[in-house]
Amino acid sequence: MKLEFCLVLLHILLLSPLPSTSESSDKRLRILGAFAHPGKSHFAVFKPLLEELANRGHDVTVISYFPRSNSSPPLPNYKDIDLAGEDNIFVEVVDLQTLDYSLLREFMLLRHWGLECCQRSLDNKDVQRLIKSNAKFDLIITEVFNSDCFLGFVHRFKAPFIGLSSHVLMPWANGRLSNERNPSYVPILFLGYGPKMGFMERVENYLAHKIFNFAYGVFCNGPTQKLVEEAFGPNVPALDDIAKNISAILVNSHYSLHGAAPNLPNIVEVGGLHIPEKHQPLPADIQKFLDDASEGVVFFSWGSMIKASSMDQRTLGEVLQALGSIPWKVLWKWEDEHLPGKPDNVMVKKWVPQAAILRHPNVKCYLAHGGLLGLSEGVSAGVPMVVVPMYGDQFNNAAAARSRGVAQVLEWNNLNGKTLKAAIDRVFNDPTYMENAKALQKVWHDRPMSPVETSVWWAEYVGRGQSNQFLRTAAADLAWYQLEHLDVIGFLLLILLVVIFAFYKALIVIFRKIFPPEKRVNGNSLSKKRN
Ligand SMILES: *[C@@H]1O[C@H](CO)[C@@H](O)[C@H](O)[C@H]1NC(C)=O
């Protein structure tokens, strides 16, 4: 008996390979990352994933405006296709004096950038060489934002692909996958509404959802299709149809901040993907400034795109007056070395390691603009905020932070010394802001895997390839009117009409039976007689 058992065991051990616990290490994947948008705050979200994939031994080729070139540590598996060098990236391009936000302007701007960046990158010699090459890829990673330009590569290399979104999903990304985003409680990222909307806000949100979905297909993908066909050949399928084949989308959001909402299994929240787990030590002067401020510090930064120093003199005067009048120190990311009229409690720095500063225990308030990267860093560090949203998704992010009770939101157009000082005072003096920020911080961090590990898992999962056909929803094969149940509603309405009509006809027949025509004539004559 015993010998038999041993033999069976030996047989099992020798003949059947042990199930691998980490399948990921089995296959070295050839990965193409293709990113046409020059926004630094977008690529900052993608970079940790791309680097970690190379770090784990996969071959990663990245088309972007942000080559690693000499970055350390060196990653021999990471190859760059540099789109244009540092000259064309979007840093400090938003001038506060010409800032004039409207939904239509926002859409037109996104469309314009999308087409221009598509054209520029497809004109790039190295990109053209790649298109003509006989390279092979197991996985393509691209951005889900304002252009589907690089879906041409999906057609060209016939590889499974995933999308990355550095912000809350664009309405068209949800729409094409039929990821249910009920506009009754899921605000579109272009509006400044939280999950709880009034009636007119819901009307606006509903219309914006529908209109943006439609407009993207017509005004963005229409002309992009032409550019893609010029570069990849005339038989590229409709970009919208290629897009429906996406295997997963990794989104830089988390329900703890933006609100719980249904997601398909392949729409994965990895909010905070860009935030490193370990931080470099702070520069000595900043460290000392923060250490010496046990009464608390306001950290003031409006991100990489906005040029704070383009603020008009009146607003700047109001801001300086407010900051000078509070009993706390202020550390301000300001793009000039000098700030005329700088109050004594304020330190200005051209460049700051923002995420590390926010983690300093003396930072008690973050004066932000609501860009998702900074906002996530604030949430991750458990710091309450005063947010002055200005464009893009900032209104939506600010509203999300307000709805979680961690932020005061101010309007840029009405920003003055009084409102700013009142908001900062409130965040320092009302303890609920700090309590909510600490509670939110806990939920934000409490996840099965870190955002980077989650993203790497999904990239390798899709790259292995067995699962992709299981991920695609049947919705991808339905027409829009089927998805909106218009055919079903039409059919049911038709039945209802038939039933009503039959009922009406039957009533007439019954009526005639009970009151035959002669009787009614009699009745009439009777009443006439009465008169
Ligand atoms: C989507 O994927 C399926 C299955 O791999 C493929 O047959 C189809 O051609 C793809 N559609 C487009 C438009 O690329």
Coordinates of C-alpha atoms and ligand atoms in Angstrom, one line a residue:
M1 CA 0.0 0.0 0.0
K2 CA 2.7 2.4 1.1
L3 CA 4.9 1.7 -1.9
E4 CA 2.0 2.2 -4.2
F5 CA 1.2 5.5 -2.6
C6 CA 4.9 6.6 -3.0
L7 CA 4.9 5.6 -6.6
V8 CA 1.8 7.6 -7.3
L9 CA 3.3 10.5 -5.5
L10 CA 6.5 10.2 -7.5
H11 CA 4.5 10.0 -10.7
I12 CA 2.6 13.1 -9.9
L13 CA 5.8 15.0 -9.0
L14 CA 7.8 13.9 -12.0
L15 CA 5.2 14.0 -14.7
S16 CA 2.9 16.9 -14.0
P17 CA 4.5 20.3 -13.7
L18 CA 3.6 22.0 -10.5
P19 CA 1.0 24.8 -11.0
S20 CA 3.0 28.0 -11.1
T21 CA 2.0 30.4 -8.4
S22 CA 3.2 33.4 -10.3
E23 CA 2.3 32.8 -13.9
S24 CA 3.5 36.3 -14.7
S25 CA 7.2 35.3 -14.6
D26 CA 6.7 32.6 -17.2
K27 CA 6.4 34.7 -20.3
R28 CA 8.6 37.6 -21.3
L29 CA 6.1 40.0 -22.9
R30 CA 6.9 42.3 -25.7
I31 CA 5.0 45.5 -24.8
L32 CA 4.3 48.7 -26.8
G33 CA 3.3 51.8 -24.8
A34 CA 2.0 54.5 -27.1
F35 CA 1.2 57.9 -25.7
A36 CA 0.6 60.9 -27.9
H37 CA -0.4 63.5 -25.3
P38 CA 2.3 65.9 -24.1
G39 CA 0.8 66.6 -20.6
K40 CA 3.3 65.8 -17.9
S41 CA 0.6 65.1 -15.4
H42 CA -0.7 62.4 -17.7
F43 CA 2.5 60.6 -18.3
A44 CA 3.5 60.8 -14.6
V45 CA 0.6 58.3 -14.0
F46 CA 1.7 55.8 -16.7
K47 CA 5.4 55.9 -16.0
P48 CA 5.5 53.8 -12.8
L49 CA 3.6 51.0 -14.6
L50 CA 5.8 51.0 -17.7
E51 CA 9.0 51.1 -15.6
E52 CA 7.8 48.3 -13.3
L53 CA 7.0 46.1 -16.3
A54 CA 10.5 46.6 -17.7
N55 CA 11.9 46.0 -14.2
R56 CA 10.1 42.6 -14.2
G57 CA 11.9 41.6 -17.3
H58 CA 9.4 42.4 -20.0
D59 CA 10.6 44.2 -23.2
V60 CA 8.9 47.6 -23.2
T61 CA 9.0 50.1 -26.1
V62 CA 7.4 53.5 -25.2
I63 CA 6.4 56.2 -27.7
S64 CA 6.0 59.4 -25.7
Y65 CA 7.3 63.0 -25.1
F66 CA 9.0 61.8 -21.9
P67 CA 12.0 59.6 -22.7
R68 CA 13.7 57.9 -19.8
S69 CA 17.1 58.3 -21.5
N70 CA 19.5 58.7 -18.7
S71 CA 17.2 58.3 -15.8
S72 CA 18.3 56.0 -13.0
P73 CA 18.1 53.2 -12.3
P74 CA 19.0 52.1 -15.9
L75 CA 16.4 49.8 -17.4
P76 CA 17.9 47.9 -20.3
N77 CA 14.6 46.5 -21.4
Y78 CA 13.0 49.9 -21.7
K79 CA 13.3 51.5 -25.1
D80 CA 12.1 55.0 -25.9
I81 CA 10.7 56.5 -29.1
D82 CA 11.0 60.1 -28.3
L83 CA 8.2 62.2 -30.0
A84 CA 9.8 65.6 -29.8
G85 CA 12.1 66.2 -26.9
E86 CA 11.4 68.5 -24.0
D87 CA 10.3 71.4 -26.2
N88 CA 6.8 70.4 -26.8
I89 CA 5.6 69.2 -23.5
F90 CA 2.9 71.0 -21.5
V91 CA 4.4 72.6 -18.5
E92 CA 3.2 75.9 -17.1
V93 CA 1.2 76.6 -20.2
V94 CA -2.0 77.7 -18.5
D95 CA -2.0 81.5 -18.3
L96 CA -4.4 82.6 -15.5
Q97 CA -5.2 85.9 -17.2
T98 CA -6.6 84.3 -20.3
L99 CA -8.3 81.4 -18.5
D100 CA -12.0 81.3 -19.5
Y101 CA -13.6 78.0 -18.9
S102 CA -16.7 76.7 -20.7
L103 CA -17.9 73.2 -21.6
L104 CA -17.8 73.9 -25.3
R105 CA -14.4 75.6 -25.2
E106 CA -13.1 72.6 -23.2
F107 CA -14.4 70.1 -25.8
M108 CA -13.0 72.1 -28.7
L109 CA -9.6 72.4 -27.0
L110 CA -9.5 68.6 -26.3
R111 CA -10.4 67.9 -29.9
H112 CA -7.8 70.3 -31.2
W113 CA -5.0 68.8 -29.1
G114 CA -6.1 65.3 -29.9
L115 CA -5.9 65.9 -33.7
E116 CA -2.7 67.9 -33.5
C117 CA -0.9 65.4 -31.3
C118 CA -2.1 62.5 -33.6
Q119 CA -0.8 64.2 -36.7
R120 CA 2.5 65.2 -35.0
S121 CA 3.2 61.7 -33.7
L122 CA 2.3 59.9 -36.9
D123 CA 4.6 62.3 -38.8
N124 CA 7.5 61.2 -36.6
K125 CA 10.1 59.3 -38.5
D126 CA 10.7 56.7 -35.7
V127 CA 7.0 56.1 -35.4
Q128 CA 6.8 55.6 -39.2
R129 CA 9.7 53.2 -39.0
L130 CA 7.9 51.2 -36.3
I131 CA 4.7 51.0 -38.4
K132 CA 6.7 49.6 -41.3
S133 CA 8.8 47.3 -39.2
N134 CA 8.0 43.6 -38.6
A135 CA 8.0 44.1 -34.8
K136 CA 5.8 41.8 -32.8
F137 CA 3.9 42.7 -29.6
D138 CA 2.0 40.7 -27.0
L139 CA 0.4 43.8 -25.4
I140 CA -0.2 47.4 -26.4
I141 CA -0.8 50.0 -23.7
T142 CA -2.3 53.4 -24.7
E143 CA -4.1 56.3 -23.2
V144 CA -7.8 56.7 -23.1
F145 CA -8.2 60.4 -23.4
N146 CA -8.9 62.8 -26.3
S147 CA -7.8 60.7 -29.2
D148 CA -7.9 57.1 -30.4
C149 CA -5.0 57.8 -32.9
F150 CA -2.8 55.0 -31.6
L151 CA -5.4 52.3 -31.9
G152 CA -3.9 52.1 -35.4
F153 CA -1.1 50.1 -33.7
V154 CA -3.7 47.6 -32.4
H155 CA -4.8 47.1 -36.0
R156 CA -1.2 47.0 -37.3
F157 CA 0.2 44.5 -34.7
K158 CA -3.0 42.5 -34.0
A159 CA -2.2 42.5 -30.2
P160 CA -4.5 42.7 -27.2
F161 CA -4.5 46.2 -25.7
I162 CA -5.3 48.0 -22.5
G163 CA -6.0 51.7 -21.8
L164 CA -4.8 54.0 -19.1
S165 CA -6.7 57.0 -17.9
S166 CA -4.9 59.6 -15.8
H167 CA -8.3 61.0 -14.7
V168 CA -11.8 59.9 -14.1
L169 CA -13.0 58.1 -17.3
M170 CA -14.1 60.2 -20.2
P171 CA -17.8 59.8 -21.0
W172 CA -17.0 58.2 -24.4
A173 CA -14.7 55.6 -22.7
N174 CA -17.7 54.5 -20.6
G175 CA -20.1 54.8 -23.5
R176 CA -18.2 52.5 -26.0
L177 CA -17.9 49.7 -23.4
S178 CA -21.4 50.2 -22.1
N179 CA -19.9 50.6 -18.7
E180 CA -23.1 51.8 -17.0
R181 CA -22.6 55.3 -15.7
N182 CA -26.0 56.4 -14.5
P183 CA -26.0 60.2 -14.9
S184 CA -28.5 60.5 -12.0
Y185 CA -25.6 60.1 -9.6
V186 CA -22.4 59.8 -11.5
P187 CA -21.3 63.3 -12.5
I188 CA -19.5 63.8 -15.8
L189 CA -15.9 64.9 -15.2
F190 CA -16.4 68.2 -17.0
L191 CA -19.0 69.5 -14.6
G192 CA -18.4 70.6 -11.0
Y193 CA -21.0 68.3 -9.4
G194 CA -20.6 65.7 -6.7
P195 CA -22.6 62.5 -6.6
K196 CA -25.6 64.3 -5.1
M197 CA -27.2 66.5 -7.7
G198 CA -30.3 68.7 -7.7
F199 CA -32.9 68.5 -10.5
M200 CA -31.4 71.0 -12.9
E201 CA -27.9 69.6 -12.2
R202 CA -29.2 66.2 -13.2
V203 CA -30.7 67.6 -16.4
E204 CA -27.4 69.2 -17.3
N205 CA -25.4 66.1 -16.3
Y206 CA -27.7 63.9 -18.4
L207 CA -27.4 66.1 -21.5
A208 CA -23.6 66.5 -21.1
H209 CA -23.2 62.7 -20.9
K210 CA -25.2 62.1 -24.1
I211 CA -23.9 65.0 -26.0
F212 CA -20.2 64.4 -25.2
N213 CA -20.6 60.7 -26.1
F214 CA -22.0 61.6 -29.5
A215 CA -19.8 64.5 -30.2
Y216 CA -16.6 62.5 -29.6
G217 CA -17.5 59.9 -32.2
V218 CA -18.4 62.5 -34.8
F219 CA -16.0 65.4 -34.3
C220 CA -12.9 63.6 -32.8
N221 CA -12.9 60.1 -34.2
G222 CA -14.2 61.2 -37.6
P223 CA -11.1 63.3 -38.6
T224 CA -8.7 61.0 -36.6
Q225 CA -9.8 58.1 -38.7
K226 CA -8.5 59.9 -41.8
L227 CA -5.1 60.6 -40.2
V228 CA -4.8 57.0 -39.0
E229 CA -5.7 55.6 -42.5
E230 CA -3.0 57.8 -44.0
A231 CA -0.4 56.3 -41.7
F232 CA -1.6 52.7 -41.3
G233 CA -3.3 52.1 -44.7
P234 CA -6.8 52.4 -45.9
N235 CA -8.2 49.2 -44.4
V236 CA -8.2 50.3 -40.7
P237 CA -11.5 49.4 -39.2
A238 CA -13.5 52.2 -37.6
L239 CA -11.6 53.4 -34.5
D240 CA -14.7 53.1 -32.5
D241 CA -15.0 49.4 -33.3
I242 CA -11.3 48.8 -32.5
A243 CA -11.8 50.6 -29.2
K244 CA -14.6 48.2 -28.3
N245 CA -12.1 45.4 -28.2
I246 CA -10.1 46.9 -25.3
S247 CA -9.3 44.3 -22.8
A248 CA -9.0 46.5 -19.7
I249 CA -8.9 50.1 -18.6
L250 CA -6.9 51.2 -15.6
V251 CA -8.3 54.4 -14.1
N252 CA -6.4 56.7 -11.9
S253 CA -9.4 57.2 -9.5
H254 CA -10.7 55.5 -6.4
Y255 CA -14.3 55.3 -5.1
S256 CA -13.2 56.5 -1.7
L257 CA -12.8 60.0 -3.3
H258 CA -15.1 60.1 -6.4
G259 CA -17.9 57.9 -5.1
A260 CA -18.9 54.3 -5.6
A261 CA -20.3 53.4 -9.0
P262 CA -20.6 50.2 -11.0
N263 CA -17.7 49.2 -13.1
L264 CA -17.2 46.3 -15.5
P265 CA -14.7 43.7 -14.2
N266 CA -12.0 45.0 -16.6
I267 CA -12.4 48.7 -15.5
V268 CA -10.0 48.8 -12.7
E269 CA -9.4 51.7 -10.3
V270 CA -5.8 52.3 -9.5
G271 CA -6.0 55.8 -8.0
G272 CA -2.7 57.0 -6.8
L273 CA -0.7 55.0 -9.3
H274 CA 1.8 57.8 -9.6
I275 CA 2.5 58.2 -5.9
P276 CA 5.7 56.4 -4.9
E277 CA 5.7 54.3 -1.7
K278 CA 9.0 55.6 -0.6
H279 CA 10.0 59.3 -0.9
Q280 CA 13.4 60.9 -1.3
P281 CA 14.4 63.0 1.7
L282 CA 13.2 66.7 1.4
P283 CA 15.7 69.4 0.5
A284 CA 17.3 70.7 3.7
D285 CA 15.8 74.2 3.7
I286 CA 12.2 72.9 3.1
Q287 CA 12.7 70.2 5.8
K288 CA 13.8 72.9 8.3
F289 CA 11.0 75.2 7.3
L290 CA 8.4 72.5 7.9
D291 CA 10.0 71.1 11.1
D292 CA 10.0 74.5 12.6
A293 CA 6.3 75.1 12.0
S294 CA 4.6 73.0 14.7
E295 CA 1.7 75.4 14.6
G296 CA 0.9 74.2 11.1
V297 CA 1.8 74.9 7.5
V298 CA -0.3 75.7 4.4
F299 CA 1.1 74.0 1.3
F300 CA 0.2 76.0 -1.8
S301 CA 0.6 74.5 -5.2
W302 CA -1.4 74.7 -8.4
G303 CA 0.3 71.9 -10.2
S304 CA 2.6 71.7 -13.3
M305 CA 0.3 73.2 -16.0
I306 CA -0.8 76.4 -14.3
K307 CA 1.6 79.3 -14.2
A308 CA 0.7 80.8 -10.9
S309 CA 2.9 83.8 -11.5
S310 CA 0.6 84.8 -14.4
M311 CA -2.0 85.8 -11.8
D312 CA -3.2 89.4 -12.3
Q313 CA -2.0 92.0 -9.9
R314 CA -5.3 92.5 -8.2
T315 CA -5.8 88.8 -7.4
L316 CA -2.1 88.4 -6.4
G317 CA -2.5 91.3 -4.0
E318 CA -5.6 89.7 -2.5
V319 CA -3.8 86.3 -2.1
L320 CA -0.7 87.9 -0.5
Q321 CA -2.9 89.9 1.9
A322 CA -4.8 86.7 2.9
L323 CA -1.6 84.6 3.3
G324 CA 0.1 87.4 5.2
S325 CA -2.8 87.7 7.7
I326 CA -3.0 84.0 8.8
P327 CA -1.1 82.8 11.9
W328 CA 0.4 79.8 10.0
K329 CA 3.4 79.4 7.7
V330 CA 2.9 79.0 3.9
L331 CA 5.1 77.0 1.5
W332 CA 4.2 78.1 -2.0
K333 CA 5.2 76.6 -5.4
W334 CA 5.8 79.8 -7.4
E335 CA 7.6 79.7 -10.7
D336 CA 9.8 82.7 -10.0
E337 CA 12.6 83.0 -7.5
H338 CA 11.1 86.4 -6.4
L339 CA 7.7 87.3 -5.2
P340 CA 7.4 91.0 -4.7
G341 CA 5.6 91.8 -1.4
K342 CA 6.1 88.3 -0.1
P343 CA 4.9 88.2 3.6
D344 CA 7.5 86.9 6.1
N345 CA 5.6 83.7 6.9
V346 CA 5.7 82.6 3.2
M347 CA 8.5 80.6 1.6
V348 CA 8.4 80.3 -2.2
K349 CA 10.1 77.6 -4.2
K350 CA 10.2 77.1 -8.0
W351 CA 10.1 73.3 -7.7
V352 CA 8.8 71.2 -4.8
P353 CA 8.6 67.5 -4.1
Q354 CA 4.9 67.8 -3.5
A355 CA 3.9 64.3 -2.4
A356 CA 6.7 64.2 0.1
I357 CA 5.9 67.6 1.5
L358 CA 2.2 66.7 2.0
R359 CA 3.3 63.8 4.1
H360 CA 5.1 66.1 6.6
P361 CA 3.1 66.0 9.8
N362 CA 3.1 69.8 10.1
V363 CA 1.4 70.3 6.8
K364 CA -2.2 70.9 7.9
C365 CA -3.8 72.4 4.8
Y366 CA -3.3 72.1 1.1
L367 CA -4.2 75.0 -1.1
A368 CA -4.8 73.1 -4.4
H369 CA -6.3 73.6 -7.8
G370 CA -8.0 70.2 -7.9
G371 CA -5.8 68.5 -10.5
L372 CA -6.2 64.8 -9.8
L373 CA -2.5 64.0 -9.1
G374 CA -2.1 66.6 -6.5
L375 CA -5.6 65.9 -5.0
S376 CA -4.8 62.2 -4.8
E377 CA -1.5 63.1 -3.0
G378 CA -3.5 65.2 -0.6
V379 CA -5.9 62.4 0.1
S380 CA -3.1 59.8 0.4
A381 CA -1.4 62.0 2.9
G382 CA -4.6 62.7 4.9
V383 CA -4.4 66.5 4.5
P384 CA -7.6 68.7 4.3
M385 CA -7.7 71.1 1.4
V386 CA -8.9 74.4 0.0
V387 CA -9.4 73.9 -3.7
V388 CA -9.7 76.5 -6.4
P389 CA -10.6 74.6 -9.6
M390 CA -9.8 76.2 -12.9
Y391 CA -10.3 73.9 -15.9
G392 CA -10.7 70.4 -17.1
D393 CA -11.6 67.8 -14.5
Q394 CA -10.7 70.0 -11.6
F395 CA -14.3 71.1 -10.8
N396 CA -15.4 67.5 -10.6
N397 CA -12.4 66.5 -8.5
A398 CA -13.0 69.5 -6.2
A399 CA -16.7 68.6 -5.8
A400 CA -15.7 65.0 -5.0
A401 CA -13.3 66.2 -2.2
R402 CA -16.0 68.5 -0.9
S403 CA -18.6 65.8 -0.9
R404 CA -16.2 63.7 1.3
G405 CA -15.9 66.6 3.7
V406 CA -12.2 67.1 3.2
A407 CA -12.2 70.3 1.2
Q408 CA -13.5 73.9 1.0
V409 CA -14.0 74.8 -2.7
L410 CA -13.5 78.4 -3.9
E411 CA -14.4 79.9 -7.3
W412 CA -11.4 81.3 -9.2
N413 CA -13.5 84.1 -10.6
N414 CA -14.5 85.3 -7.1
L415 CA -11.2 84.6 -5.4
N416 CA -10.4 87.4 -3.0
G417 CA -8.5 87.9 0.2
K418 CA -11.6 87.5 2.4
T419 CA -12.9 84.3 0.9
L420 CA -9.4 82.7 0.8
K421 CA -8.6 83.6 4.5
A422 CA -12.1 82.4 5.6
A423 CA -11.6 79.1 3.8
I424 CA -8.1 78.5 5.3
D425 CA -9.3 79.5 8.8
R426 CA -12.2 77.1 8.5
V427 CA -10.0 74.1 7.5
F428 CA -7.7 74.8 10.4
N429 CA -10.3 75.6 13.0
D430 CA -13.1 73.1 12.2
P431 CA -11.7 69.7 13.3
T432 CA -14.1 67.7 11.1
Y433 CA -12.0 68.5 8.1
M434 CA -8.9 66.9 9.6
E435 CA -11.0 64.0 10.9
N436 CA -12.6 63.3 7.5
A437 CA -9.2 63.6 5.8
K438 CA -7.7 61.0 8.2
A439 CA -10.7 58.7 7.7
L440 CA -10.5 59.0 3.9
Q441 CA -6.8 58.4 4.0
K442 CA -7.4 55.0 5.7
V443 CA -9.9 53.9 3.1
W444 CA -7.8 55.1 0.3
H445 CA -4.9 52.9 1.3
D446 CA -6.8 49.9 2.4
R447 CA -6.7 47.7 -0.8
P448 CA -5.8 44.2 -1.7
M449 CA -2.7 45.3 -3.7
S450 CA -0.9 48.5 -4.3
P451 CA -2.0 50.5 -7.5
V452 CA 1.3 49.6 -9.2
E453 CA 0.9 45.8 -8.4
T454 CA -2.7 45.9 -9.5
S455 CA -1.8 47.6 -12.8
V456 CA 1.2 45.2 -13.5
W457 CA -1.1 42.2 -12.8
W458 CA -3.6 43.4 -15.3
A459 CA -1.0 44.2 -17.9
E460 CA 0.5 40.7 -17.6
Y461 CA -2.9 39.1 -17.5
V462 CA -4.0 40.7 -20.7
G463 CA -0.6 40.1 -22.3
R464 CA -0.8 36.4 -21.5
G465 CA -3.9 36.5 -23.8
Q466 CA -6.1 33.6 -22.7
S467 CA -8.7 35.8 -21.0
N468 CA -9.4 38.6 -23.4
Q469 CA -12.3 37.1 -25.2
F470 CA -13.9 36.5 -21.8
L471 CA -13.6 40.2 -20.9
R472 CA -15.4 41.6 -23.9
T473 CA -19.0 42.5 -23.1
A474 CA -21.8 41.4 -25.5
A475 CA -22.6 45.1 -25.5
A476 CA -19.8 45.6 -28.0
D477 CA -21.9 43.8 -30.6
L478 CA -25.1 45.8 -30.0
A479 CA -26.2 48.8 -32.0
W480 CA -26.7 52.1 -30.0
Y481 CA -30.5 51.8 -30.2
Q482 CA -30.4 48.3 -28.8
L483 CA -28.2 49.5 -25.9
E484 CA -30.6 52.3 -25.2
H485 CA -33.5 49.7 -25.4
L486 CA -35.2 51.8 -28.0
D487 CA -36.2 48.8 -30.1
V488 CA -37.6 47.1 -27.0
I489 CA -39.4 50.2 -25.8
G490 CA -40.8 50.8 -29.3
F491 CA -42.0 47.2 -29.4
L492 CA -43.7 47.4 -26.0
L493 CA -45.3 50.7 -27.0
L494 CA -46.6 49.1 -30.1
I495 CA -48.2 46.3 -28.1
L496 CA -49.6 48.8 -25.7
L497 CA -51.1 50.8 -28.6
V498 CA -52.6 47.6 -30.1
V499 CA -54.1 46.6 -26.7
I500 CA -55.5 50.1 -26.2
F501 CA -56.9 50.1 -29.7
A502 CA -58.4 46.7 -29.3
F503 CA -59.9 47.7 -25.9
Y504 CA -61.4 50.8 -27.5
K505 CA -62.9 48.8 -30.4
A506 CA -64.3 46.3 -27.9
L507 CA -65.8 49.0 -25.8
I508 CA -67.5 50.4 -28.8
V509 CA -68.9 47.0 -29.7
I510 CA -70.2 46.4 -26.2
F511 CA -71.6 50.0 -26.0
R512 CA -73.5 49.4 -29.2
K513 CA -74.7 46.0 -27.8
I514 CA -76.1 47.6 -24.6
F515 CA -77.4 50.7 -26.3
P516 CA -78.4 49.8 -29.8
P517 CA -78.7 52.8 -32.2
E518 CA -82.6 52.8 -32.0
K519 CA -82.6 53.1 -28.2
R520 CA -80.3 55.9 -28.3
V521 CA -82.5 57.7 -30.9
N522 CA -85.4 57.0 -28.5
G523 CA -83.4 58.4 -25.7
N524 CA -82.7 61.5 -27.6
S525 CA -86.3 61.9 -28.5
L526 CA -87.3 61.4 -24.9
S527 CA -85.0 64.1 -23.7
K528 CA -86.3 66.3 -26.5
K529 CA -89.8 65.7 -25.3
R530 CA -88.8 66.6 -21.8
N531 CA -87.6 70.0 -23.1
Ligands
LIG1 C1 -12.2 42.7 -32.3 O1 -11.7 41.4 -31.8 C2 -12.2 40.3 -32.5 C3 -11.7 39.1 -31.8 O2 -10.3 39.1 -31.6 C4 -11.7 40.4 -33.9 O3 -12.2 39.3 -34.7 C5 -12.3 41.7 -34.5 O4 -11.8 41.8 -35.9 C6 -11.8 42.9 -33.7 N1 -12.5 44.0 -34.2 C7 -11.8 45.1 -34.7 C8 -12.6 46.2 -35.2 O5 -10.6 45.2 -34.7

